[in-house]
Coordinates of C-alpha atoms and ligand atoms in Angstrom, one line a residue:
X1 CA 93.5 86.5 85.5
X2 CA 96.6 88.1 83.1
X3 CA 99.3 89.3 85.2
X4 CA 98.9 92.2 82.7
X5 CA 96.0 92.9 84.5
X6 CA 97.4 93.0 88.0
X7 CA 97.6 96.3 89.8
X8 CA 97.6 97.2 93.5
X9 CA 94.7 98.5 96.0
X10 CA 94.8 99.2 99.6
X11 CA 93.7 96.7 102.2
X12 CA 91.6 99.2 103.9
X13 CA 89.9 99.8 100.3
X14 CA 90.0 103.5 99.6
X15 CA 93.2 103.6 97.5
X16 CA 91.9 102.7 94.1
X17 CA 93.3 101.3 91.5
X18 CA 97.6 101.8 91.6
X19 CA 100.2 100.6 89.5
X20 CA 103.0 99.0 90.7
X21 CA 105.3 101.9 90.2
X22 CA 102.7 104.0 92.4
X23 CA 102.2 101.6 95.0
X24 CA 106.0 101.8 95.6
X25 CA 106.4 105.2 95.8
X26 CA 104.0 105.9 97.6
X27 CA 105.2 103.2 100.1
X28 CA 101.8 103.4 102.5
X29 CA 98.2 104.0 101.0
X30 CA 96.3 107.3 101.8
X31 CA 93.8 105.7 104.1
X32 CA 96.5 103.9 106.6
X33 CA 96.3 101.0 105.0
X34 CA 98.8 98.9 103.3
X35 CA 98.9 98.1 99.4
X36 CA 98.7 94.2 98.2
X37 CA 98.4 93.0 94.8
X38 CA 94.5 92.6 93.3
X39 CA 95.9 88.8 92.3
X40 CA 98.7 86.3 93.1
X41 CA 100.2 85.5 90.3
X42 CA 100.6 81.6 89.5
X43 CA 104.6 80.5 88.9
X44 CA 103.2 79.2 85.8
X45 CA 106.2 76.9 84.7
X46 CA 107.4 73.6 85.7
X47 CA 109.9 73.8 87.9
X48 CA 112.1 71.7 85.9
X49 CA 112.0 74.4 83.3
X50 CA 113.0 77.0 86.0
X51 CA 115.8 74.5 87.2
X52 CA 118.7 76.2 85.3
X53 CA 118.1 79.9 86.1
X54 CA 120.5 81.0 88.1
X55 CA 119.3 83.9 91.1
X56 CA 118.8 87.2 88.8
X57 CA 117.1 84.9 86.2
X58 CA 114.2 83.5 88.6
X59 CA 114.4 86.8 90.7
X60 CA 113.3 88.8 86.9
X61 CA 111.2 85.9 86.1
X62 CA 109.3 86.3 89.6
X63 CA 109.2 90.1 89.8
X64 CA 108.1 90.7 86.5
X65 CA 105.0 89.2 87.6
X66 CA 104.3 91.5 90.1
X67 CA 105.4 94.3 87.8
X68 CA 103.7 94.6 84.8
X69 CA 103.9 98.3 84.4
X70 CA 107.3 97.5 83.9
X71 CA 109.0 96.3 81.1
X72 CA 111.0 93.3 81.0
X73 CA 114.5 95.0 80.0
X74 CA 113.6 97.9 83.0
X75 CA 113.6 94.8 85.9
X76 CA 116.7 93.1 84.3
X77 CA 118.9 96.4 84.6
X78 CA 117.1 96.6 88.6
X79 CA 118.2 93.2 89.4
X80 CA 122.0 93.4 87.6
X81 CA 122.5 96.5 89.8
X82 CA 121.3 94.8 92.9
X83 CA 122.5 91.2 92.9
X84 CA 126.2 92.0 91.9
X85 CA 129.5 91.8 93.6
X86 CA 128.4 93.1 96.8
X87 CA 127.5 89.6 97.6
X88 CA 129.9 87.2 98.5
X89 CA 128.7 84.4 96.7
X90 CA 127.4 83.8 93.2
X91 CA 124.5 81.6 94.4
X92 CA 123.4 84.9 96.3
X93 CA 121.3 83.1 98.3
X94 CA 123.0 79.3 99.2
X95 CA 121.1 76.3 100.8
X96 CA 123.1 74.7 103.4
X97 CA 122.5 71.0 104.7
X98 CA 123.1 71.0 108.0
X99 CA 122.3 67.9 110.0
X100 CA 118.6 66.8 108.6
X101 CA 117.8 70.6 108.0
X102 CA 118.3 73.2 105.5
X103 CA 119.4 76.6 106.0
X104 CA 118.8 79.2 103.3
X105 CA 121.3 82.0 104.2
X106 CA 120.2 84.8 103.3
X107 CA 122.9 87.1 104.9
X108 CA 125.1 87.3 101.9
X109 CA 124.8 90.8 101.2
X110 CA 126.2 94.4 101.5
X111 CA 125.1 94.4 105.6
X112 CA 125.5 90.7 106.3
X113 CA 121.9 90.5 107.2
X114 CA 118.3 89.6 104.9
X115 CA 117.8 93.1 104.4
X116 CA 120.0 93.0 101.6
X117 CA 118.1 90.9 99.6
X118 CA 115.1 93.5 99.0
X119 CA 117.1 96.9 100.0
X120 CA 119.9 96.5 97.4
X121 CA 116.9 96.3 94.5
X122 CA 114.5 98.9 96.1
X123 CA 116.3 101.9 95.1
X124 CA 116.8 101.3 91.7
X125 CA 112.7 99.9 91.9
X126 CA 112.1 103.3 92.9
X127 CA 114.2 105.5 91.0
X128 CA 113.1 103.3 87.5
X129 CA 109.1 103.7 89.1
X130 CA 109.8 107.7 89.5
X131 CA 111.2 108.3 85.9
X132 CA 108.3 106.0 84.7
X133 CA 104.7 107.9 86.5
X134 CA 107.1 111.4 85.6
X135 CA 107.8 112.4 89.3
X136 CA 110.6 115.4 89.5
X137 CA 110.3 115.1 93.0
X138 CA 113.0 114.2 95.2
X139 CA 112.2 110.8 97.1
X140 CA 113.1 111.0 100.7
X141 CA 112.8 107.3 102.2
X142 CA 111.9 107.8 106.1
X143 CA 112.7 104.6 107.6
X144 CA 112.5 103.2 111.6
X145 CA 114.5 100.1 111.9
X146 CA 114.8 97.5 114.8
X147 CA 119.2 97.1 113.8
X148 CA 119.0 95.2 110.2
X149 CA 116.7 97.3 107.8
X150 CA 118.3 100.7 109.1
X151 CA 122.1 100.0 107.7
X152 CA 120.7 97.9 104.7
X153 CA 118.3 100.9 103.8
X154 CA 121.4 103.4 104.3
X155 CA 123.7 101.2 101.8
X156 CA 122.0 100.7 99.2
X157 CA 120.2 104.3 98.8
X158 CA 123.5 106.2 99.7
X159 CA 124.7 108.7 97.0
X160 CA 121.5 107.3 94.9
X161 CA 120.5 110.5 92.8
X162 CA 117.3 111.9 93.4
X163 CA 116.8 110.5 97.5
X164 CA 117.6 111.0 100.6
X165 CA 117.3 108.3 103.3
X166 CA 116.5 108.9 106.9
X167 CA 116.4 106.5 109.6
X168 CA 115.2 106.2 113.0
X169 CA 116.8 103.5 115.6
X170 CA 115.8 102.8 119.4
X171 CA 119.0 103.8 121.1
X172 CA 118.7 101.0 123.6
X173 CA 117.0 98.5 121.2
X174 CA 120.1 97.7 118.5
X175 CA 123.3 95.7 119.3
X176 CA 126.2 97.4 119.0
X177 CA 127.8 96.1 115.9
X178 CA 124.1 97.3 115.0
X179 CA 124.6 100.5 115.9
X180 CA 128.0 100.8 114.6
X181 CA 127.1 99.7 111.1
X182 CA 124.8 102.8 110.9
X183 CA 126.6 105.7 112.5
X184 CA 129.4 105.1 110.6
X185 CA 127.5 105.5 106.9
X186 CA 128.7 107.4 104.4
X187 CA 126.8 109.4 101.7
X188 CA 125.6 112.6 101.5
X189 CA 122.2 112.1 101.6
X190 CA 122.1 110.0 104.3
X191 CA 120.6 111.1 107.9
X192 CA 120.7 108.8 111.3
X193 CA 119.1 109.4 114.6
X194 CA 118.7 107.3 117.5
X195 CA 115.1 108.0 119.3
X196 CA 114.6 107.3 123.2
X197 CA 111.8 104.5 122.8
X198 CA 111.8 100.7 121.5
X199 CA 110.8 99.9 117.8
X200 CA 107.3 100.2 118.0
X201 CA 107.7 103.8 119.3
X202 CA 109.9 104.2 116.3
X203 CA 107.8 102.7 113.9
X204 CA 104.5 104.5 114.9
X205 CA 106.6 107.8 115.0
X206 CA 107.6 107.1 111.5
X207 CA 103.8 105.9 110.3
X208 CA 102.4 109.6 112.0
X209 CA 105.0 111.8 110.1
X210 CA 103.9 109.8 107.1
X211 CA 100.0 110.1 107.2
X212 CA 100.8 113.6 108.4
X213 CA 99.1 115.8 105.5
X214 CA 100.1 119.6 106.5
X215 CA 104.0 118.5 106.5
X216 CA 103.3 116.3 103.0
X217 CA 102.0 119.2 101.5
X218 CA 104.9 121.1 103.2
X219 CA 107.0 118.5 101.3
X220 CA 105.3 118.7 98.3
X221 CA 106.4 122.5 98.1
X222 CA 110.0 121.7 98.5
X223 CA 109.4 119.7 96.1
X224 CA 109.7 116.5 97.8
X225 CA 108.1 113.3 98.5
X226 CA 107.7 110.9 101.4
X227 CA 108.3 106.9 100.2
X228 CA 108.9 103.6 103.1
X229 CA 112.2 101.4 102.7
X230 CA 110.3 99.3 105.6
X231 CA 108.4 96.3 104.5
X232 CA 105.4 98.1 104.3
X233 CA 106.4 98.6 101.1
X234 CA 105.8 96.0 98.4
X235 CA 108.5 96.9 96.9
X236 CA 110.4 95.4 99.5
X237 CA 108.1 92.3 99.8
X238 CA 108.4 90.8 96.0
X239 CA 111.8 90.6 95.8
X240 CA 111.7 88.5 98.9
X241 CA 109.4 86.3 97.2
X242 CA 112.1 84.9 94.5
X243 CA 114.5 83.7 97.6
X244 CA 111.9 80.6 98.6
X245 CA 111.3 79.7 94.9
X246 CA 114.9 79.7 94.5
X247 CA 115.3 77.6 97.8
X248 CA 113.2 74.8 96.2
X249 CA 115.1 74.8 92.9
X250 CA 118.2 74.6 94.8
X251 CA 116.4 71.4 96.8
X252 CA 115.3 70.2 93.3
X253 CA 119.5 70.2 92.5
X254 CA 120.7 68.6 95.3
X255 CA 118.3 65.9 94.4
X256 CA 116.6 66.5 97.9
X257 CA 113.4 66.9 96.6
X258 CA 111.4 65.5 93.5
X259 CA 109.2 68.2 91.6
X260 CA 106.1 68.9 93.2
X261 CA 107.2 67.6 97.0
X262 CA 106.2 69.5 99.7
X263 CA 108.3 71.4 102.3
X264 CA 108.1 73.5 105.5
X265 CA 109.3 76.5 105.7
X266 CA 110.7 78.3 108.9
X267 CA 110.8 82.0 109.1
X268 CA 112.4 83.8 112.3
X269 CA 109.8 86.7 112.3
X270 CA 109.3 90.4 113.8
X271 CA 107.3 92.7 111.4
X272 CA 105.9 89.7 109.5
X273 CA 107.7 90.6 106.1
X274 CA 109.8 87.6 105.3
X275 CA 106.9 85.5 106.2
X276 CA 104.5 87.3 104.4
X277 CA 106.9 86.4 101.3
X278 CA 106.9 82.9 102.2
X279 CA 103.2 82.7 102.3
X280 CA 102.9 84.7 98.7
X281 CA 105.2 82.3 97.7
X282 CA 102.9 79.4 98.4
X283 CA 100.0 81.0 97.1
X284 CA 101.8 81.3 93.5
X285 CA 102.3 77.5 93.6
X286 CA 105.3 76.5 95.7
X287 CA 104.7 73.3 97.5
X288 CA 104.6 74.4 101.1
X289 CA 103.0 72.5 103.6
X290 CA 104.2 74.5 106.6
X291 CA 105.1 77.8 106.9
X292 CA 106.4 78.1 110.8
X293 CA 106.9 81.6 112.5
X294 CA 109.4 81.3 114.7
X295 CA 108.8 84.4 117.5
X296 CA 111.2 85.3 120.6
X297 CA 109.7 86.1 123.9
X298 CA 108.2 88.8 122.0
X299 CA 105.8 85.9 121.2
X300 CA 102.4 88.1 120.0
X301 CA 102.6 86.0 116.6
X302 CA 102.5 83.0 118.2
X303 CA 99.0 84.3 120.6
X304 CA 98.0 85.1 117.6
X305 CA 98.7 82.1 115.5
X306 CA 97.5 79.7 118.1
X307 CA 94.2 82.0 119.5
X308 CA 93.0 84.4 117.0
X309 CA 93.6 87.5 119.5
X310 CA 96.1 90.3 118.5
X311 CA 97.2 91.7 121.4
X312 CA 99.8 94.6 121.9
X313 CA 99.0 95.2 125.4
X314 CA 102.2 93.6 127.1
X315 CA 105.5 94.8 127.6
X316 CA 108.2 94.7 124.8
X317 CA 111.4 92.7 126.4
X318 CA 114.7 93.6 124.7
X319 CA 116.1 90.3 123.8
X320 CA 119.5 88.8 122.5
X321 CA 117.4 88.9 118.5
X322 CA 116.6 92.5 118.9
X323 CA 115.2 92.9 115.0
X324 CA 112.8 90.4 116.1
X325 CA 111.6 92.9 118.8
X326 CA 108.3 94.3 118.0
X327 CA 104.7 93.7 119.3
X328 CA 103.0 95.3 115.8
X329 CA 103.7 93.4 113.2
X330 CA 102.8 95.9 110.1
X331 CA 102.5 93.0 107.5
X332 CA 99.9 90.9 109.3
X333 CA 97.4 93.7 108.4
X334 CA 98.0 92.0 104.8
X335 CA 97.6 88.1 105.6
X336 CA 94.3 89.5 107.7
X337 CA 93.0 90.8 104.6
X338 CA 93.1 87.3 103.1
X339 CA 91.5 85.9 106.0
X340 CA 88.4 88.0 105.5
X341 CA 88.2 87.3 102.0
X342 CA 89.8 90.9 101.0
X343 CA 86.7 92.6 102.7
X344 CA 88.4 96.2 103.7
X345 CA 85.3 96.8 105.8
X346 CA 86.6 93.9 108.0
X347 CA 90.2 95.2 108.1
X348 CA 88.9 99.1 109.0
X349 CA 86.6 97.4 112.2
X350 CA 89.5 95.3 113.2
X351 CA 92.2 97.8 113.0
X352 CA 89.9 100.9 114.5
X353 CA 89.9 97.9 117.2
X354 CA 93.8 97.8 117.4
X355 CA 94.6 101.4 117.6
X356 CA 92.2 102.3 120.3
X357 CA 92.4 99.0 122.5
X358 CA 95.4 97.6 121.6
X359 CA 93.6 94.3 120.9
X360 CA 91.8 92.4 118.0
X361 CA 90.0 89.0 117.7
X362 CA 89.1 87.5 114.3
X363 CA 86.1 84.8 113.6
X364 CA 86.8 81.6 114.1
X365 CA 86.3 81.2 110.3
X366 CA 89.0 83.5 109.9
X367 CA 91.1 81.8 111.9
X368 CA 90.1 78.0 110.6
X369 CA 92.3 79.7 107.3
X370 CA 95.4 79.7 109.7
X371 CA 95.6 76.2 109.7
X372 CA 98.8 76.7 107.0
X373 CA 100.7 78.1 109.5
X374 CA 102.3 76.8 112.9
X375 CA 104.0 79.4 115.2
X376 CA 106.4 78.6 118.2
X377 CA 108.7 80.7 120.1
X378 CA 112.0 81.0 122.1
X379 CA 113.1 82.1 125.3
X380 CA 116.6 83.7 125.9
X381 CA 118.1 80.3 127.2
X382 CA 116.6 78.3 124.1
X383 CA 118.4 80.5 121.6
X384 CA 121.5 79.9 123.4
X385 CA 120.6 76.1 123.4
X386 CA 119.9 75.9 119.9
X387 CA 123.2 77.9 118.7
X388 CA 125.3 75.8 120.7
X389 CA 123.0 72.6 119.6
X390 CA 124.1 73.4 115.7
X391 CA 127.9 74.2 116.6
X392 CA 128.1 71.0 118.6
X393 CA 126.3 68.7 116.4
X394 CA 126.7 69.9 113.1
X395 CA 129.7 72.6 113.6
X396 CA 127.4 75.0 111.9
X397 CA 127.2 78.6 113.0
X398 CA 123.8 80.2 112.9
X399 CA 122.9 83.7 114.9
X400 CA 120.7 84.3 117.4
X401 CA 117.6 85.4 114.9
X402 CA 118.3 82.1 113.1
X403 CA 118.5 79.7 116.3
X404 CA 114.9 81.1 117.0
X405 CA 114.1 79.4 114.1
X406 CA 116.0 76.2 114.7
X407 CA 114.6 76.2 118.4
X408 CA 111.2 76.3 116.7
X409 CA 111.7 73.6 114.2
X410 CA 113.2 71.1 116.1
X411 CA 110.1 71.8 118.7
X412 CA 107.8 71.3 116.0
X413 CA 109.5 68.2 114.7
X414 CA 108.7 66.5 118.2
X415 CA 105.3 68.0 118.4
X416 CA 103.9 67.1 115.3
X417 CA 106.2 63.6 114.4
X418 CA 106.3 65.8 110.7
X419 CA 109.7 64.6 108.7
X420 CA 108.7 66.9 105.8
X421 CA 111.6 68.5 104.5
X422 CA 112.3 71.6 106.3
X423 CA 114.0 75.0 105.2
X424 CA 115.0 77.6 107.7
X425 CA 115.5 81.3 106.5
X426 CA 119.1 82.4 107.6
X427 CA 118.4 85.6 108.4
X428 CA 121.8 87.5 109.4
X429 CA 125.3 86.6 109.5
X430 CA 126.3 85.4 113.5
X431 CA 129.3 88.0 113.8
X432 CA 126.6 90.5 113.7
X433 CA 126.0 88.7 117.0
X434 CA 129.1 88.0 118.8
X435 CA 128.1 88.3 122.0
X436 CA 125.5 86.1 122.3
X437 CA 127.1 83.4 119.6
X438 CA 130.9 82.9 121.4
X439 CA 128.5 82.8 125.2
X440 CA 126.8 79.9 123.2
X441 CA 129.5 78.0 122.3
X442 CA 132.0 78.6 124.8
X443 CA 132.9 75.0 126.8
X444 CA 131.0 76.6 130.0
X445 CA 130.1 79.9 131.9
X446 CA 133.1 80.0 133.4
X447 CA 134.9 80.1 130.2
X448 CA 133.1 82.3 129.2
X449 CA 133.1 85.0 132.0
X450 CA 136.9 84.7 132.1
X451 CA 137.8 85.0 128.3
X452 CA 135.1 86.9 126.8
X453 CA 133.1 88.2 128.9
X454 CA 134.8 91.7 129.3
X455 CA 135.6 92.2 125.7
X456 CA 133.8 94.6 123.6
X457 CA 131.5 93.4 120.6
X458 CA 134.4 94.3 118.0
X459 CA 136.7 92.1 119.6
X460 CA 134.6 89.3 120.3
X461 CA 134.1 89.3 116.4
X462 CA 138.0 88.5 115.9
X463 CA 137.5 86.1 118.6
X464 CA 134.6 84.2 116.9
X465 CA 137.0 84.1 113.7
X466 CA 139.7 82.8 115.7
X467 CA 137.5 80.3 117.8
X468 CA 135.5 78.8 115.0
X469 CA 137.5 79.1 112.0
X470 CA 135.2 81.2 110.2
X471 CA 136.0 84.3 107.8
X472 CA 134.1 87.4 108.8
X473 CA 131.8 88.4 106.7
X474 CA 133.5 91.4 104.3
X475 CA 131.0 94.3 105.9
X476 CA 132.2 93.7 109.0
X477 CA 135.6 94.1 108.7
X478 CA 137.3 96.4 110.9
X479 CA 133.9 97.8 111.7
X480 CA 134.9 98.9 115.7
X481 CA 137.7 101.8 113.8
X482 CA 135.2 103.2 111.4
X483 CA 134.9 106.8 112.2
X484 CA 131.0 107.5 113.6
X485 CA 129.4 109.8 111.3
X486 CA 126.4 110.4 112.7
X487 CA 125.6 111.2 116.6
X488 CA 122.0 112.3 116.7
X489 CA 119.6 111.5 119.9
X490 CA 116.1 112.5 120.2
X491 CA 112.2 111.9 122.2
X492 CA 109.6 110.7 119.5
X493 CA 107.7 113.9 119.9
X494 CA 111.0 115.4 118.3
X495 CA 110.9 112.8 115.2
X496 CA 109.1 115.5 112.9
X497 CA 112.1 118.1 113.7
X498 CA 114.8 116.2 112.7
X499 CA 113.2 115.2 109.6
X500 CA 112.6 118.7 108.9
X501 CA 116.3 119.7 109.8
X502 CA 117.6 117.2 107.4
X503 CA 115.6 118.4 104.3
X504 CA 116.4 122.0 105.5
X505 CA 112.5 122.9 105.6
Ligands
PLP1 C1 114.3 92.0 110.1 C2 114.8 90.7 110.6 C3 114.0 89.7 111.0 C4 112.5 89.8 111.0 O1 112.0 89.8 109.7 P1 110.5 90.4 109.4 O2 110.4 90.5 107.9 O3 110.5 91.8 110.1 O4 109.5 89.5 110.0 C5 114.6 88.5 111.5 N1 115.9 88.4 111.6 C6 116.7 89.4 111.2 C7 118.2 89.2 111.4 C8 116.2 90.6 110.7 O5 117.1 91.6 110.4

């Protein structure tokens, strides 16, 4: 197929046909469902001929794919204002050897966490896709975050002409550097409000405002239209997709790999985003053999994975990876639609399933086109074994999203005897995580209850400078003296109001 040719439809089929520019704006599709591209494009070069591209090289070469109703020169100026200075290395996103594994670290960015990666190219996707379909709307990006997509949404759209950004946060479901991060944001056109709920109740707040059609045509009045920084937007999705290309060119370098060699891939996963890109990744030609979702005790990937059943119905438990807590995954809805062969009629049944019981069960054909993937999990303790585990062994600091991961790999390695080579997304920088990371590697508990324990978050960051050697990452500098900007609080039933207090309607 020509990538010329590619455009976007919704996975529960009534969206038509939608450039990419559309699809992005739009963030959701009309009928619930969620946009994916009509074909995966192939990589369609050696990668020895990619070899010398450096990150905004492959990341054009890769989104241009995806893009076509863009032109070449519009996606270069995108990805020169996104992968700039506000990272703190040139390599943007580094592979680390640690031990026998790799770590891609992708917490490099403006917010220290992976969100940067697609949020600092997502505005300028959108405002480039609004000047090209002719929009003279304003976009107002409604967001619900679980701590990482929240501050990395509010960054990179602050002060962007044309938007506003508003995002939703579970008041108990954040950490506090979290927390901190997003109160404190500058930018006029930026809104935060904490809801009483956990992420889901956030996220399916968000989703009913969205597919709310009186107060979109409200919007429309004003002026004004609704668009998703979350990674239900594809927008969000193909940037990711560059990162694992560029992992394996990276392994090409450092002569770990030869051309064409397979690897694993681990992914430390909550809404099924990263992963999702993983997978996409694969299916345009990189040698993946694994993929491996790594879940916390919030293991419903894993059920799923390993049974076939999707299954909300449990209770959400807050754990010390809190963007990994979420029993909905949004993004599955789009690897489902490849297990059915892209048949929306299938997607509609099983989803009519999910929102009224809470549960769904796929074929066993379905399933048998699982067999890619692996999934494990982690309990609290294991995260705590696995940062310590790194420290101790390979004096490498990982945070407690990323030690899911490791957890996971290391209990696949002994499972399945695999020796594959192995890369583990790095998903956030550990001083977002102090707490958890200096209770991890102190010598013992009682270390730790007499030297840290009664310290706030802020100064446990200095701490895990002093203790491990290691620079804090420039975004969290002096983070606990910022002056909080924001100090909103409301119930999900009172989501709709504060939206419409913020756009004055
Ligand atoms: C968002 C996030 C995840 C989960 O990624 P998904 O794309 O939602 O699966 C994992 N780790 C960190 C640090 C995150 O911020």
């Amino acid at each position: 197929m020509k990538e010329s040719e590619l455009y976007y439809r919704s996975t529960r089929g009534d969206a038509g046909h939608i450039p990419s520019a559309e699809a992005m704006i739009n963030g959701m599709a009309s009928d619930g469902g969620l946009f994916v591209p009509s074909f995966i494009p192939e990589i369609g070069m050696a990668f020895s001929g990619l070899s010398d591209m450096d990150y905004k090289s492959l990341a054009c070469y890769v989104i241009e794919k995806f893009l076509p109703d863009f032109s070449a020169e519009q996606i270069r100026q995108c990805v020169d204002n996104a992968y700039d200075k506000k990272f703190d290395t040139g390599l943007i996103a580094p592979v680390v050897k640690s031990g026998d594994t790799f770590f891609l670290e992708l917490y490099h960015g403006a917010t220290a966490a992976f969100k940067d990666m697609a949020l600092s190219i997502l505005p300028h996707l959108l405002t480039a896709s609004a000047r090209k379909t002719g929009l003279e709307k304003e976009i107002v990006i409604l967001t619900a975050t679980s701590g990482d997509t929240g501050k990395a949404a509010l960054d990179s759209f602050s002060d962007v002409k044309g938007t506003k950004i508003i995002v939703f946060y579970p008041k108990q479901g954040v950490s506090l550097i979290q927390e901190r991060q997003m109160v404190t944001q500058e930018g006029k056109n930026t809104f935060v409000c904490s809801i009483e709920g956990n992420f889901d109740d956030a996220q399916t707040g968000v989703k009913k405002i969205f597919n709310d059609r009186k107060f979109n045509e409200l919007l429309k009045e004003k002026n004004l239209v609704f668009s998703s920084a979350n990674s239900i937007n594809i927008g969000r999705l193909i940037p990711q997709i560059a990162y694992y290309i560029y992992a394996y060119l990276q392994l090409l370098r450092m002569n770990e790999v030869e051309e064409g060699e397979d690897i694993n891939l681990v992914v430390p996963t909550g809404n099924f985003g990263n992963i999702l890109a993983a997978y996409y990744a694969s299916l345009m030609g990189l040698p993946v053999q694994r993929l491996i979702c790594a879940s916390n005790e919030n293991n419903v990937l894993y059920d799923f994975i390993n049974t076939g059943v999707y299954d909300r119905k449990r209770q959400l438990k807050m754990t010390m990876s809190p963007s990994m807590d979420i029993l909905v995954s949004s993004n599955l809805e789009r690897l489902v639609y490849d297990l059915c062969e892209q048949d929306p009629a299938v997607i509609n049944s099983l989803y009519k399933d999910f929102s009224e019981k809470g549960v769904f069960q796929i074929t066993d054909e379905m399933k048998e086109k699982l067999n890619d993937f692996w999934a494990g999990f982690a309990t609290e303790e294991q995260t705590i074994e696995a940062i310590r585990d790194s420290f101790k062994k390979n004096n490498y600091l990982i945070d407690t999203h990323t030690a899911v991961g490791y957890h996971v790999y290391r209990e696949y390695r002994e499972i399945t005897s695999d020796r594959v080579k192995t890369v583990i997304a790095s998903t956030a920088s550990p001083f977002k995580f102090p707490r958890s990371v200096i209770r991890a590697i102190s010598r013992n508990d009682a270390e730790y209850e007499q030297d840290y324990k009664n310290l706030d978050e802020f100064a446990l960051l200095e701490k895990l400078s002093e203790l491990t050697g290691v620079e804090i990452p420039w975004p969290l500098r002096g983070i606990g003296s910022k002056k909080v900007l924001h100090n909103n609080f409301c119930r999900v039933d009172k989501m709709k109001d504060f939206v419409s207090d913020a756009l004055g309607i």
